[in-house]
Coordinates of C-alpha atoms in Angstrom, one line a residue:
X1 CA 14.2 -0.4 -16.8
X2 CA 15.5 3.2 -15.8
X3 CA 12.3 5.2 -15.8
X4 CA 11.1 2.1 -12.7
X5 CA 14.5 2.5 -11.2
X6 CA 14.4 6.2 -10.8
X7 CA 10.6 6.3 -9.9
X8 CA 11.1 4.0 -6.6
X9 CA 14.1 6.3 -5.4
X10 CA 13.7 8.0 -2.0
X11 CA 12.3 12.0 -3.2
X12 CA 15.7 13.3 -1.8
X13 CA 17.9 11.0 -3.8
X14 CA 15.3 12.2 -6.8
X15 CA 15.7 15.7 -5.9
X16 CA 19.8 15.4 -5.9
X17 CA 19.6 13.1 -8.9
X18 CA 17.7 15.7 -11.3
X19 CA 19.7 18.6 -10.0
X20 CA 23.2 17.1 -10.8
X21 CA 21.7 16.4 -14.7
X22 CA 20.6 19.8 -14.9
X23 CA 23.9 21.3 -13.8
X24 CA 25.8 18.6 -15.9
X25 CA 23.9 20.0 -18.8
X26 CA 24.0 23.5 -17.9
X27 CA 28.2 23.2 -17.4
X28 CA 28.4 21.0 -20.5
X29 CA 26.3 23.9 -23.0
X30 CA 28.5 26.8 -21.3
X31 CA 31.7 25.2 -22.7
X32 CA 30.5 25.4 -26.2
X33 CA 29.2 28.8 -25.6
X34 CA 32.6 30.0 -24.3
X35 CA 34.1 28.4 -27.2
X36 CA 31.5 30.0 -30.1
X37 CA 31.6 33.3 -28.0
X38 CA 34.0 35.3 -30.3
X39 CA 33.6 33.7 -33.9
X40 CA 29.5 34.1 -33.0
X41 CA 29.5 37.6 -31.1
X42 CA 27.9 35.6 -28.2
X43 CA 29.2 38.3 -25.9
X44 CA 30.8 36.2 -23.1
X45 CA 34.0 36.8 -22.2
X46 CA 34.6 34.0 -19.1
X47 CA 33.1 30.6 -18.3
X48 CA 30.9 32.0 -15.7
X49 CA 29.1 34.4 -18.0
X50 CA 29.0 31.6 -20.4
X51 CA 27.4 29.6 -17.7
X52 CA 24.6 31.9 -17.0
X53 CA 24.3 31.9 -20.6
X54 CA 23.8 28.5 -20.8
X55 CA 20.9 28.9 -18.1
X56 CA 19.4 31.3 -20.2
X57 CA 19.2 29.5 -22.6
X58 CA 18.1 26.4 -21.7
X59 CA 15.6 27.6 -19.1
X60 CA 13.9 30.2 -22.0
X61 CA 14.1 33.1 -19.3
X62 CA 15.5 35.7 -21.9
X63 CA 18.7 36.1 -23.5
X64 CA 21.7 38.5 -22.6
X65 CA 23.1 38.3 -26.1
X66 CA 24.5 41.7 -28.0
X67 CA 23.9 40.4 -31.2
X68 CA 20.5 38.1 -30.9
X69 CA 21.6 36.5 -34.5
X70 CA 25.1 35.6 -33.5
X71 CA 26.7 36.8 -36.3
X72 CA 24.9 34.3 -38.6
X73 CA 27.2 31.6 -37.3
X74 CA 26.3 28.2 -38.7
X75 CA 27.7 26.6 -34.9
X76 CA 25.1 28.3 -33.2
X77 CA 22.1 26.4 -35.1
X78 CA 23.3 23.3 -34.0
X79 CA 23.9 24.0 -30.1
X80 CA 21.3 26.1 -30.0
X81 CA 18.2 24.0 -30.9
X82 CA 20.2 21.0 -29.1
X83 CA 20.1 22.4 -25.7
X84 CA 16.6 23.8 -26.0
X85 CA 15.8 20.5 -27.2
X86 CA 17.3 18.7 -24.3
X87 CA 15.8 21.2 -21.6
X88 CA 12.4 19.6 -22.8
X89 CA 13.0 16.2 -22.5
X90 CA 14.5 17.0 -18.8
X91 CA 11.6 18.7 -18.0
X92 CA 9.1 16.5 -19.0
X93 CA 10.7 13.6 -17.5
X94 CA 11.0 15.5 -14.7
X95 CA 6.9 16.4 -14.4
X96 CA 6.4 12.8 -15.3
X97 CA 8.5 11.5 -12.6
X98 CA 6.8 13.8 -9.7
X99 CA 3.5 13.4 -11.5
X100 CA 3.8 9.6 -10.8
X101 CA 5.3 10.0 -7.6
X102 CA 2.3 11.9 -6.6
X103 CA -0.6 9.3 -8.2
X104 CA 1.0 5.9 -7.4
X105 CA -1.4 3.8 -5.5
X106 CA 0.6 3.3 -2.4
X107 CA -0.1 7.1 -1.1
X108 CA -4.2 6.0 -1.9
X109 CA -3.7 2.0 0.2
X110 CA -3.1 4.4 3.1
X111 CA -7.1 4.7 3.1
X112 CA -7.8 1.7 3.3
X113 CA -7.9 0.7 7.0
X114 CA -7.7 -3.0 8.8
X115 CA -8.8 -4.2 12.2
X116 CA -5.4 -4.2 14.0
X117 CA -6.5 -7.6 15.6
X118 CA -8.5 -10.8 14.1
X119 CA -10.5 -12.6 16.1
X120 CA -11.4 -16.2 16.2
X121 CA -15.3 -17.0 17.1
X122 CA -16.9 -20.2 17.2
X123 CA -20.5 -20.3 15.7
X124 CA -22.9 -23.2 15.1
X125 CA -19.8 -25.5 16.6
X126 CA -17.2 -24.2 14.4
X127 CA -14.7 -21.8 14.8
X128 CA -14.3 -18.6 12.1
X129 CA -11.3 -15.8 11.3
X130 CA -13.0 -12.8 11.4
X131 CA -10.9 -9.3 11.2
X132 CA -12.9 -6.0 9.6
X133 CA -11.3 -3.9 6.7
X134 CA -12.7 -0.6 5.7
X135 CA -12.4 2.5 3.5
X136 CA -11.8 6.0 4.7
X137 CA -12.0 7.8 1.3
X138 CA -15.3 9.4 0.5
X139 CA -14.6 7.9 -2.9
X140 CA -14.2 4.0 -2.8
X141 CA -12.3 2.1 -5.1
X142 CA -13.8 1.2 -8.2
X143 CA -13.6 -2.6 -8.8
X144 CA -12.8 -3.7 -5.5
X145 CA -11.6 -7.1 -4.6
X146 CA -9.7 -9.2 -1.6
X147 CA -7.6 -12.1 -1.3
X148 CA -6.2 -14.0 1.7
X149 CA -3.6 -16.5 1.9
X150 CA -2.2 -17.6 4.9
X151 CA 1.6 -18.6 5.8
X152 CA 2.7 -21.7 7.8
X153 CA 6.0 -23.4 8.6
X154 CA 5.7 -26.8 9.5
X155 CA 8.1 -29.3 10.8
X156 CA 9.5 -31.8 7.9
X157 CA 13.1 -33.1 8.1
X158 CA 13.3 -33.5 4.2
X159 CA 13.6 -29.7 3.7
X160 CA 16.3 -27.8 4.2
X161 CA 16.6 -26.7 8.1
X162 CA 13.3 -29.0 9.6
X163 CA 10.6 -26.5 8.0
X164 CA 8.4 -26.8 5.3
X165 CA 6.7 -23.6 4.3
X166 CA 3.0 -23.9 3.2
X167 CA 1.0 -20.5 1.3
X168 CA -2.6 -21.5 1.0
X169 CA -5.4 -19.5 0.4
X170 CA -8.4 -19.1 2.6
X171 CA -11.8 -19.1 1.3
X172 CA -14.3 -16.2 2.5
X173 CA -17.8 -16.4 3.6
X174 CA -20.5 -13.5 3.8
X175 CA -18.0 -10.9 2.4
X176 CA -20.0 -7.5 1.0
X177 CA -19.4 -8.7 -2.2
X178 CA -21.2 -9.7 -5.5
X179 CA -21.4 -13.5 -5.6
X180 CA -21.0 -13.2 -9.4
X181 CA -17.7 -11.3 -10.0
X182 CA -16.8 -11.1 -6.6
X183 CA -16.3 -7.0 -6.6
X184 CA -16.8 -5.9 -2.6
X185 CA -18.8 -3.1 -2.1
X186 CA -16.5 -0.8 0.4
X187 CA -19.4 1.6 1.2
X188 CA -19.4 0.4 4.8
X189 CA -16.8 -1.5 6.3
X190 CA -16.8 -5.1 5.8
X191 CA -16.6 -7.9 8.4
X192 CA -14.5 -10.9 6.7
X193 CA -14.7 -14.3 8.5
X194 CA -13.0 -17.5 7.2
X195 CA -14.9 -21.0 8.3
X196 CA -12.5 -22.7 9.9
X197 CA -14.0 -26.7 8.4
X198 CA -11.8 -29.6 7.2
X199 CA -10.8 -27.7 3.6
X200 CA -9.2 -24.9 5.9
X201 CA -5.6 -24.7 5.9
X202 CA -5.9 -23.5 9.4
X203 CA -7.5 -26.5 10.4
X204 CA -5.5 -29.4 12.1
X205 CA -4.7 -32.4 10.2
X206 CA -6.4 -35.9 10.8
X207 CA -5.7 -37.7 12.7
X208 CA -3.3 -41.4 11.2
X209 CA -5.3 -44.1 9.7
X210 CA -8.5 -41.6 8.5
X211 CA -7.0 -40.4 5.4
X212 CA -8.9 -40.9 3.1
X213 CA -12.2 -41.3 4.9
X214 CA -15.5 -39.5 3.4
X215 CA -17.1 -37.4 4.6
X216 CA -14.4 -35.9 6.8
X217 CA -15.5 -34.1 9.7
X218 CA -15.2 -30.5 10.8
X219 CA -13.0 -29.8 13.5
X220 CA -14.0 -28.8 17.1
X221 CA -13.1 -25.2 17.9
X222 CA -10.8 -26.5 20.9
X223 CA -9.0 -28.8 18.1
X224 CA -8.2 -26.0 16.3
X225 CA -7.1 -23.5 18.7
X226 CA -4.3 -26.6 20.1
X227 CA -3.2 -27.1 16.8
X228 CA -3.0 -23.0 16.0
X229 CA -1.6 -22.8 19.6
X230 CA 1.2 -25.8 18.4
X231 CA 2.2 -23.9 15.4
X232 CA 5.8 -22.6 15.2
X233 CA 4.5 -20.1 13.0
X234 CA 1.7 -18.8 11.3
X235 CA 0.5 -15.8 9.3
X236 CA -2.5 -14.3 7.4
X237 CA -1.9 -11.9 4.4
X238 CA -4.9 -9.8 3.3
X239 CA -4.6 -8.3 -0.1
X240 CA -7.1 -5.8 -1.1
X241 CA -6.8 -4.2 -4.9
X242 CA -8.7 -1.6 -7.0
X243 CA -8.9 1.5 -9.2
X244 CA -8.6 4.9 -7.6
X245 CA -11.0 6.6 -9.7
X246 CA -9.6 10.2 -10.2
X247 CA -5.7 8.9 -11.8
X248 CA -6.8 5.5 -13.0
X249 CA -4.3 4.0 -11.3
X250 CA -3.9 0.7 -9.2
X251 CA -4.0 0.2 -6.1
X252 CA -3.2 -2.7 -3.5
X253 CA -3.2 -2.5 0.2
X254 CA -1.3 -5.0 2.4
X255 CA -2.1 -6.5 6.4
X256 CA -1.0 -9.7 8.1
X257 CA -1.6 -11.1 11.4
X258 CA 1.0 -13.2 13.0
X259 CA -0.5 -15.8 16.3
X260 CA 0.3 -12.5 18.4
X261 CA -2.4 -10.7 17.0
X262 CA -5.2 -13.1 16.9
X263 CA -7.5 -13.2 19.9
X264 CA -10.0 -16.3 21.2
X265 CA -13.8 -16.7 21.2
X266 CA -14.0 -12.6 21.0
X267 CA -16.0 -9.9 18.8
X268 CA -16.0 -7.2 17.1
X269 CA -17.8 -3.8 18.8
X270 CA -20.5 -2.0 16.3
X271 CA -18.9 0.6 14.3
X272 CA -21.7 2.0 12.4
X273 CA -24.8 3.5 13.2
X274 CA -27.2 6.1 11.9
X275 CA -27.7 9.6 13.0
X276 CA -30.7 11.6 13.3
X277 CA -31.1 12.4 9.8
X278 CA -30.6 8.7 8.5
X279 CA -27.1 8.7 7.3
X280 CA -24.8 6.0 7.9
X281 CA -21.8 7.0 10.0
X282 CA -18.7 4.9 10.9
X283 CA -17.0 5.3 14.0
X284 CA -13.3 4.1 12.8
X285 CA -12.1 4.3 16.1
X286 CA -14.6 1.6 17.1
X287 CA -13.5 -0.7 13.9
X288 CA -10.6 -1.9 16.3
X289 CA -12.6 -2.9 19.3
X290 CA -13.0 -6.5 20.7
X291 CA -15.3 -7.0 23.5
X292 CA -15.5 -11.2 24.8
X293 CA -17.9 -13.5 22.8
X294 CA -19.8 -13.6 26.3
X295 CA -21.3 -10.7 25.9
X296 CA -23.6 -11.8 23.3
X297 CA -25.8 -9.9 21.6
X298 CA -25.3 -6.2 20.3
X299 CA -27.3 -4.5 22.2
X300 CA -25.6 -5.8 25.2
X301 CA -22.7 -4.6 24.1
X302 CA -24.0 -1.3 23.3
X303 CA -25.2 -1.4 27.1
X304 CA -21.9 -1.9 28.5
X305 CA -20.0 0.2 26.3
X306 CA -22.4 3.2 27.4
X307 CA -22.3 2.3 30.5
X308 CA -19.1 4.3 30.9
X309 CA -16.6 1.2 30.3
X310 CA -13.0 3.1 29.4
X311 CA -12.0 2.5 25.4
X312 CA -8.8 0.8 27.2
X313 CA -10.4 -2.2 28.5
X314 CA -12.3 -3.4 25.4
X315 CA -8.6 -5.2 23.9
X316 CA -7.1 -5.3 27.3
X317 CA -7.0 -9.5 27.3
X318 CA -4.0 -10.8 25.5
X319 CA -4.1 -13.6 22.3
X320 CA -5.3 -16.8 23.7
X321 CA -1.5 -18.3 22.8

């Protein structure tokens, strides 16, 4: 429809568009003033007087007239009411194009922030996605919820040009999220990971002749990062969606990462902590960091972080592709 049409233009084209309709209209009204000027006593005498009448009138900022009855001439109550009429309805669509300009959820998905890199860790033998996503709004969104599919192309001479392309989505494990309706809770930022078993569409298939075999095993984390490493092309879309609060409006905020943006047997740097007077702070600079699996535990990485290690070496190692 229209109203859609006009409400996804750039603001300049909107701008231009609205200011050629109200000069249309305001041309438009002066010819019928110039024309009802001397049977009505309108008191214009060229176009460009009638024009600025027409502004007048339609804009309600006081009228110019000599006789404010126009000569009780029946024309004038019918262009009259018409163009006041008309400067509404352009006005109102006008406020309800800017208002909606102004509350569409794309301007609020800006505050919703994801790790620029996902990492891939292997934990009790098997290897996880992980990436963070958080909120920077003092408000969170009500209602909350993710979704993450990922994108493959894979080799298969029956399709047209050798590639098949596969969307799948990927199931999530200990998301902040009720278990029951599966609303996140973004009051903190939330670590995501993705168990990489033999359900995943990230793992590698089996191998011939065990189709079909129960139970089917997990693969190893060196399976899957040769397969991943194999892939022509692969690519993880995170969706998260809500309700900003204050307009009632929805929201969705996009990321993907590509093969290029995944890093091997890494994790993520704390990025929250509690000051001295027991609130929760979030360092959102920190929610990007990667430091190697290696390091282990927390606190060590707390150690060597304070130790005086520059910001710049924490993602300095490139994708394990």
């Amino acid at each position: 429809d229209m109203f859609h049409v006009f409400l996804h233009l750039h603001m300049l084209q909107l701008v231009l568009f609205f200011w050629l309709l109200y000069l249309a209209s305001f041309l438009g009204f002066a010819g019928f003033w110039l024309l009802l000027s001397e049977p009505c006593n309108v008191g214009v005498h060229d176009f460009w007087e009638a024009f600025r009448f027409s502004i007048e009138t339609q804009m309600n900022i006081g009228y110019g007239a000599d006789d404010s009855f126009f000569n009780n001439c029946s024309e004038v109550a019918w262009v009259l009411p018409t163009q006041s009429l008309l400067g509404i309805v352009l006005d109102t669509f006008l406020l309800g194009m800017v208002f909606k300009r102004a509350s569409r959820g794309s301007n609020r998905a800006k505050t919703i922030v994801f790790s620029d890199t996902a990492v891939l860790q292997v934990a009790g033998g098997c290897a996880r996605l992980v990436f963070r996503v958080a909120e920077m709004s003092a408000t969170p969104l009500l209602q909350a919820r993710m979704e993450v599919y990922c994108v493959q192309h894979h080799e298969d001479e029956a399709c047209p040009g050798g590639i098949r392309i596969e969307v799948a989505t990927l199931s999530l494990e200990d998301l902040t999220a009720d278990a029951r309706t599966g609303v996140l809770f973004f009051g903190l930022p939330a670590q995501v990971s993705h168990r990489i078993d033999s359900s995943s569409p990230l793992a590698p298939p089996p191998p011939r002749g065990a189709v079909g075999l129960d139970p089917p095993h997990d693969p190893k984390p060196e399976a899957v990062r040769r397969h991943l490493r194999r892939s022509p092309y692969m690519e993880v879309v995170v969706l998260v969606s809500g309700t900003e609060d204050a307009s009632a409006s929805n929201v969705e905020a996009r990321h993907s990462y590509t093969l290029d943006d995944i890093f091997w047997d890494r994790m993520f740097v704390p990025c929250v902590y509690v000051d001295r007077k027991g609130r929760h702070c979030v360092d959102f600079e920190s929610l990007h960091d990667t430091v190697p699996a290696s390091w282990g535990q927390v606190a060590e990485v707390d150690r060597r972080i304070s130790s005086g290690l520059p910001r710049g070496e924490l993602n300095n190692e490139p994708a394990f592709w």
